[in-house]
mmCIF file of C-alpha atoms in Angstrom:
data_model
loop_
_atom_site.group_PDB
_atom_site.id
_atom_site.type_symbol
_atom_site.label_atom_id
_atom_site.label_comp_id
_atom_site.label_asym_id
_atom_site.label_seq_id
_atom_site.Cartn_x
_atom_site.Cartn_y
_atom_site.Cartn_z
ATOM 1 C CA MET A 1 35.165 7.848 -1.119
ATOM 2 C CA ALA A 2 32.996 10.976 -1.357
ATOM 3 C CA GLU A 3 33.991 11.393 -5.011
ATOM 4 C CA GLY A 4 33.070 7.758 -5.685
ATOM 5 C CA LYS A 5 29.618 8.194 -4.117
ATOM 6 C CA LYS A 6 29.084 11.362 -6.152
ATOM 7 C CA THR A 7 29.940 9.505 -9.361
ATOM 8 C CA ALA A 8 27.609 6.644 -8.457
ATOM 9 C CA VAL A 9 24.711 9.024 -7.762
ATOM 10 C CA SER A 10 25.361 10.818 -11.058
ATOM 11 C CA GLY A 11 25.385 7.505 -12.902
ATOM 12 C CA LEU A 12 22.061 6.452 -11.346
ATOM 13 C CA GLN A 13 20.534 9.786 -12.271
ATOM 14 C CA THR A 14 21.694 9.356 -15.875
ATOM 15 C CA LEU A 15 20.261 5.837 -15.973
ATOM 16 C CA GLU A 16 16.947 6.990 -14.518
ATOM 17 C CA ARG A 17 16.720 9.764 -17.122
ATOM 18 C CA GLY A 18 17.480 7.343 -19.927
ATOM 19 C CA LEU A 19 14.805 4.896 -18.796
ATOM 20 C CA SER A 20 12.283 7.702 -18.332
ATOM 21 C CA VAL A 21 12.913 8.983 -21.844
ATOM 22 C CA LEU A 22 12.705 5.484 -23.351
ATOM 23 C CA GLU A 23 9.425 4.814 -21.566
ATOM 24 C CA ALA A 24 8.029 8.212 -22.651
ATOM 25 C CA VAL A 25 8.828 7.500 -26.318
ATOM 26 C CA ALA A 26 7.274 4.019 -26.053
ATOM 27 C CA ALA A 27 4.107 5.560 -24.622
ATOM 28 C CA HIS A 28 3.816 8.563 -26.989
ATOM 29 C CA ALA A 29 5.607 7.621 -30.219
ATOM 30 C CA PRO A 30 6.082 9.176 -32.642
ATOM 31 C CA CYS A 31 7.058 12.228 -30.617
ATOM 32 C CA THR A 32 9.425 15.212 -30.603
ATOM 33 C CA ALA A 33 12.126 16.140 -28.116
ATOM 34 C CA ALA A 34 9.846 18.848 -26.715
ATOM 35 C CA GLN A 35 7.067 16.319 -26.129
ATOM 36 C CA VAL A 36 9.499 13.950 -24.416
ATOM 37 C CA GLY A 37 10.729 16.766 -22.219
ATOM 38 C CA GLU A 38 7.172 17.619 -21.260
ATOM 39 C CA ALA A 39 6.301 13.974 -20.508
ATOM 40 C CA THR A 40 9.384 13.380 -18.382
ATOM 41 C CA GLY A 41 9.757 16.785 -16.743
ATOM 42 C CA LEU A 42 13.285 17.093 -18.138
ATOM 43 C CA HIS A 43 14.605 20.311 -19.661
ATOM 44 C CA ARG A 44 14.399 20.102 -23.447
ATOM 45 C CA SER A 45 18.203 20.232 -23.876
ATOM 46 C CA ILE A 46 18.693 17.376 -21.412
ATOM 47 C CA ALA A 47 15.938 15.332 -23.024
ATOM 48 C CA TYR A 48 17.529 15.923 -26.432
ATOM 49 C CA ARG A 49 20.957 14.710 -25.228
ATOM 50 C CA VAL A 50 19.419 11.555 -23.785
ATOM 51 C CA LEU A 51 17.409 10.986 -26.997
ATOM 52 C CA CYS A 52 20.587 11.287 -29.100
ATOM 53 C CA THR A 53 22.387 8.753 -26.902
ATOM 54 C CA LEU A 54 19.514 6.257 -27.109
ATOM 55 C CA GLU A 55 19.295 6.780 -30.863
ATOM 56 C CA ALA A 56 23.027 6.183 -31.275
ATOM 57 C CA ARG A 57 22.696 2.880 -29.373
ATOM 58 C CA GLY A 58 19.720 1.770 -31.499
ATOM 59 C CA TYR A 59 17.125 1.977 -28.754
ATOM 60 C CA LEU A 60 15.389 4.830 -30.581
ATOM 61 C CA ARG A 61 15.055 5.832 -34.196
ATOM 62 C CA ARG A 62 13.540 8.771 -36.090
ATOM 63 C CA ASP A 63 10.762 8.712 -38.644
ATOM 64 C CA GLN A 64 10.754 10.778 -41.836
ATOM 65 C CA ALA A 65 9.459 13.799 -39.920
ATOM 66 C CA GLY A 66 12.298 13.551 -37.402
ATOM 67 C CA ARG A 67 10.092 12.310 -34.582
ATOM 68 C CA TYR A 68 11.314 9.606 -32.215
ATOM 69 C CA GLU A 69 10.146 5.977 -32.151
ATOM 70 C CA VAL A 70 11.341 2.871 -30.326
ATOM 71 C CA GLY A 71 14.281 1.268 -32.128
ATOM 72 C CA LEU A 72 15.169 -2.332 -32.908
ATOM 73 C CA ALA A 73 17.662 -2.648 -30.051
ATOM 74 C CA VAL A 74 14.720 -2.743 -27.642
ATOM 75 C CA LEU A 75 13.512 -5.914 -29.336
ATOM 76 C CA THR A 76 16.873 -7.563 -28.744
ATOM 77 C CA VAL A 77 16.573 -6.911 -25.027
ATOM 78 C CA ALA A 78 12.870 -7.776 -24.940
ATOM 79 C CA SER A 79 13.455 -11.105 -26.640
ATOM 80 C CA ALA A 80 15.201 -12.335 -23.507
ATOM 81 C CA VAL A 81 12.149 -11.551 -21.381
ATOM 82 C CA HIS A 82 9.043 -13.764 -21.310
ATOM 83 C CA SER A 83 10.504 -15.552 -24.336
ATOM 84 C CA ASP A 84 8.261 -18.646 -23.973
ATOM 85 C CA LEU A 85 5.190 -16.505 -23.374
ATOM 86 C CA GLN A 86 6.013 -14.242 -26.315
ATOM 87 C CA ALA A 87 6.429 -17.146 -28.704
ATOM 88 C CA MET A 88 3.186 -18.821 -27.659
ATOM 89 C CA ALA A 89 1.300 -15.538 -27.570
ATOM 90 C CA HIS A 90 2.447 -14.640 -31.075
ATOM 91 C CA ALA A 91 1.214 -17.982 -32.428
ATOM 92 C CA GLU A 92 -2.162 -17.688 -30.679
ATOM 93 C CA LEU A 93 -2.677 -14.028 -31.512
ATOM 94 C CA SER A 94 -1.813 -14.664 -35.148
ATOM 95 C CA THR A 95 -4.805 -17.014 -35.295
ATOM 96 C CA VAL A 96 -7.004 -14.362 -33.651
ATOM 97 C CA ALA A 97 -5.797 -11.578 -35.953
ATOM 98 C CA GLU A 98 -6.265 -13.670 -39.103
ATOM 99 C CA ALA A 99 -9.743 -14.899 -38.112
ATOM 100 C CA THR A 100 -11.053 -11.510 -37.007
ATOM 101 C CA GLY A 101 -9.188 -9.136 -39.321
ATOM 102 C CA THR A 102 -8.165 -7.062 -36.319
ATOM 103 C CA THR A 103 -4.974 -6.143 -34.530
ATOM 104 C CA ALA A 104 -4.546 -8.589 -31.635
ATOM 105 C CA PHE A 105 -2.156 -8.164 -28.732
ATOM 106 C CA LEU A 106 -1.151 -9.406 -25.297
ATOM 107 C CA ALA A 107 -0.840 -6.943 -22.411
ATOM 108 C CA VAL A 108 0.867 -7.558 -19.065
ATOM 109 C CA PRO A 109 0.899 -5.503 -15.879
ATOM 110 C CA HIS A 110 3.869 -3.197 -15.429
ATOM 111 C CA GLY A 111 3.499 -1.216 -12.215
ATOM 112 C CA ASP A 112 0.246 0.709 -12.558
ATOM 113 C CA ASP A 113 0.227 0.326 -16.346
ATOM 114 C CA ALA A 114 -0.792 -2.253 -18.900
ATOM 115 C CA LEU A 115 2.241 -2.918 -21.111
ATOM 116 C CA THR A 116 1.788 -4.306 -24.614
ATOM 117 C CA LEU A 117 4.100 -7.314 -24.880
ATOM 118 C CA VAL A 118 3.151 -8.886 -28.221
ATOM 119 C CA THR A 119 1.212 -7.411 -31.155
ATOM 120 C CA VAL A 120 0.011 -9.171 -34.336
ATOM 121 C CA GLU A 121 -1.633 -7.373 -37.231
ATOM 122 C CA PRO A 122 -3.982 -9.183 -39.659
ATOM 123 C CA PRO A 123 -2.541 -10.317 -42.978
ATOM 124 C CA ALA A 124 -5.388 -8.708 -44.938
ATOM 125 C CA ALA A 125 -4.594 -5.790 -47.218
ATOM 126 C CA ALA A 126 -6.924 -3.436 -45.330
ATOM 127 C CA ALA A 127 -4.948 -1.111 -43.034
ATOM 128 C CA PRO A 128 -5.198 -2.440 -39.467
ATOM 129 C CA VAL A 129 -5.227 -0.334 -36.304
ATOM 130 C CA SER A 130 -1.554 0.280 -35.573
ATOM 131 C CA TYR A 131 -0.464 -0.695 -32.060
ATOM 132 C CA ARG A 132 3.161 -1.383 -31.189
ATOM 133 C CA PRO A 133 4.793 -3.548 -28.522
ATOM 134 C CA GLY A 134 5.945 -1.385 -25.637
ATOM 135 C CA VAL A 135 2.884 0.851 -25.623
ATOM 136 C CA ARG A 136 1.614 1.490 -22.103
ATOM 137 C CA HIS A 137 -1.546 2.954 -20.612
ATOM 138 C CA PRO A 138 -3.008 2.930 -17.082
ATOM 139 C CA LEU A 139 -4.485 -0.349 -15.901
ATOM 140 C CA THR A 140 -7.633 1.548 -14.959
ATOM 141 C CA ARG A 141 -8.293 2.790 -18.491
ATOM 142 C CA GLY A 142 -9.175 0.581 -21.444
ATOM 143 C CA ALA A 143 -10.196 -3.049 -21.845
ATOM 144 C CA PRO A 144 -6.647 -4.513 -21.739
ATOM 145 C CA GLY A 145 -5.919 -3.054 -18.302
ATOM 146 C CA LEU A 146 -9.393 -3.731 -16.950
ATOM 147 C CA ALA A 147 -9.143 -7.372 -17.999
ATOM 148 C CA ILE A 148 -5.820 -7.644 -16.184
ATOM 149 C CA LEU A 149 -7.420 -6.208 -13.040
ATOM 150 C CA ALA A 150 -10.315 -8.680 -13.411
ATOM 151 C CA ALA A 151 -7.773 -11.521 -13.126
ATOM 152 C CA GLN A 152 -6.555 -10.114 -9.820
ATOM 153 C CA PRO A 153 -8.220 -9.988 -6.383
ATOM 154 C CA PRO A 154 -10.992 -7.367 -6.047
ATOM 155 C CA ARG A 155 -10.043 -3.837 -5.007
ATOM 156 C CA PRO A 156 -12.382 -1.497 -3.060
ATOM 157 C CA THR A 157 -12.027 1.334 -5.601
ATOM 158 C CA GLU A 158 -12.085 -0.689 -8.823
ATOM 159 C CA ARG A 159 -14.305 0.320 -11.731
ATOM 160 C CA PRO A 160 -17.651 -1.472 -12.074
ATOM 161 C CA GLU A 161 -16.444 -2.804 -15.431
ATOM 162 C CA VAL A 162 -13.767 -4.801 -13.631
ATOM 163 C CA THR A 163 -16.298 -6.472 -11.334
ATOM 164 C CA LEU A 164 -18.546 -7.204 -14.305
ATOM 165 C CA ALA A 165 -15.597 -8.618 -16.264
ATOM 166 C CA ARG A 166 -15.005 -11.219 -13.562
ATOM 167 C CA ASP A 167 -18.558 -12.487 -14.125
ATOM 168 C CA LEU A 168 -18.630 -12.204 -17.921
ATOM 169 C CA GLY A 169 -15.048 -13.250 -18.575
ATOM 170 C CA HIS A 170 -14.387 -10.234 -20.823
ATOM 171 C CA VAL A 171 -14.544 -6.434 -20.989
ATOM 172 C CA ARG A 172 -15.264 -3.960 -23.815
ATOM 173 C CA THR A 173 -14.402 -0.275 -23.943
ATOM 174 C CA SER A 174 -14.509 2.436 -26.604
ATOM 175 C CA GLY A 175 -11.999 5.195 -27.125
ATOM 176 C CA GLU A 176 -10.018 4.485 -23.956
ATOM 177 C CA VAL A 177 -7.013 2.760 -25.585
ATOM 178 C CA VAL A 178 -6.954 4.473 -29.001
ATOM 179 C CA PRO A 179 -9.293 7.452 -29.677
ATOM 180 C CA GLY A 180 -12.254 6.387 -31.802
ATOM 181 C CA ILE A 181 -11.338 2.696 -31.567
ATOM 182 C CA SER A 182 -13.039 -0.011 -29.498
ATOM 183 C CA SER A 183 -11.282 -2.824 -27.681
ATOM 184 C CA LEU A 184 -12.248 -6.275 -26.405
ATOM 185 C CA ALA A 185 -10.124 -8.102 -23.845
ATOM 186 C CA VAL A 186 -10.209 -11.295 -21.818
ATOM 187 C CA PRO A 187 -8.132 -12.109 -18.706
ATOM 188 C CA VAL A 188 -5.270 -14.566 -19.081
ATOM 189 C CA ARG A 189 -4.011 -16.423 -16.009
ATOM 190 C CA LEU A 190 -0.381 -17.409 -16.393
ATOM 191 C CA ARG A 191 1.814 -19.581 -14.174
ATOM 192 C CA ALA A 192 3.137 -18.509 -10.772
ATOM 193 C CA GLY A 193 0.188 -16.192 -10.214
ATOM 194 C CA ARG A 194 1.034 -13.888 -13.111
ATOM 195 C CA VAL A 195 -1.740 -12.416 -15.225
ATOM 196 C CA ALA A 196 -2.177 -10.810 -18.624
ATOM 197 C CA SER A 197 -4.936 -9.973 -21.079
ATOM 198 C CA ALA A 198 -5.576 -10.997 -24.693
ATOM 199 C CA CYS A 199 -7.108 -8.182 -26.693
ATOM 200 C CA VAL A 200 -8.264 -6.926 -30.075
ATOM 201 C CA LEU A 201 -8.703 -3.386 -31.399
ATOM 202 C CA PHE A 202 -11.442 -2.613 -33.899
ATOM 203 C CA VAL A 203 -13.774 -0.033 -35.376
ATOM 204 C CA ALA A 204 -17.226 -0.376 -33.820
ATOM 205 C CA GLY A 205 -19.694 -2.095 -36.150
ATOM 206 C CA ARG A 206 -16.983 -3.809 -38.199
ATOM 207 C CA LEU A 207 -16.394 -6.845 -36.031
ATOM 208 C CA ASP A 208 -18.351 -9.987 -35.190
ATOM 209 C CA GLU A 209 -17.804 -9.482 -31.481
ATOM 210 C CA PRO A 210 -19.170 -12.835 -30.230
ATOM 211 C CA ALA A 211 -16.940 -14.682 -32.693
ATOM 212 C CA ALA A 212 -13.944 -12.553 -31.696
ATOM 213 C CA LEU A 213 -14.603 -13.295 -28.028
ATOM 214 C CA ASP A 214 -14.660 -17.014 -28.779
ATOM 215 C CA ARG A 215 -11.237 -16.655 -30.417
ATOM 216 C CA LEU A 216 -9.849 -14.628 -27.540
ATOM 217 C CA HIS A 217 -11.134 -17.082 -24.924
ATOM 218 C CA ALA A 218 -9.613 -19.990 -26.857
ATOM 219 C CA ALA A 219 -6.269 -18.169 -27.020
ATOM 220 C CA ALA A 220 -6.446 -17.364 -23.294
ATOM 221 C CA ASP A 221 -7.142 -20.997 -22.460
ATOM 222 C CA ARG A 222 -4.119 -22.191 -24.463
ATOM 223 C CA LEU A 223 -1.892 -19.533 -22.870
ATOM 224 C CA ARG A 224 -3.030 -20.455 -19.354
ATOM 225 C CA GLY A 225 -0.129 -21.571 -17.215
ATOM 226 C CA THR A 226 2.534 -20.339 -19.659
#
């Protein structure tokens, strides 16, 4: 019995390490084993073994410089989650991305973070701001997270931008999601009390912001109740 409990605890520890490493790569990709070790608090050799296992299973891959990125196996798992929302969000965000020439995405709350669920880049030849599904950042930093908080009940310690976003219906920040890049986001109220945010990333001065907000609000309205 004691041996069985020991094995179970060891298995849970291995699973926790694997999930921590996968989440660290999603948040910091592309990154090295040393960077993953630093982000997770794992010894570099342990982080490397976990990275190799995840790479072998297709959950991670390496770029040309040998740095780790999220692999295609993650998409297989993710496709079973929020499948209806993902499909509708992709269609709506494609319209936003094409009309505005920006990268558009949907973020959902994940613990204390805003998790990017769906991303659509514009079809134009100009290089868009790269932003991958699975990227996370704190809810309290950046327009996507602040818009999510604005769709939730007020909190005593919330940022003034969140309170203002409830009145305006949107929030704008600069440099908080991607350094040097601005973001616009609007709250999205889904079914069963769930919330999200519809967002665009852009270089300041290169976007018709009122027109982009109109597109985002229209997308949010069509996603309402999904």
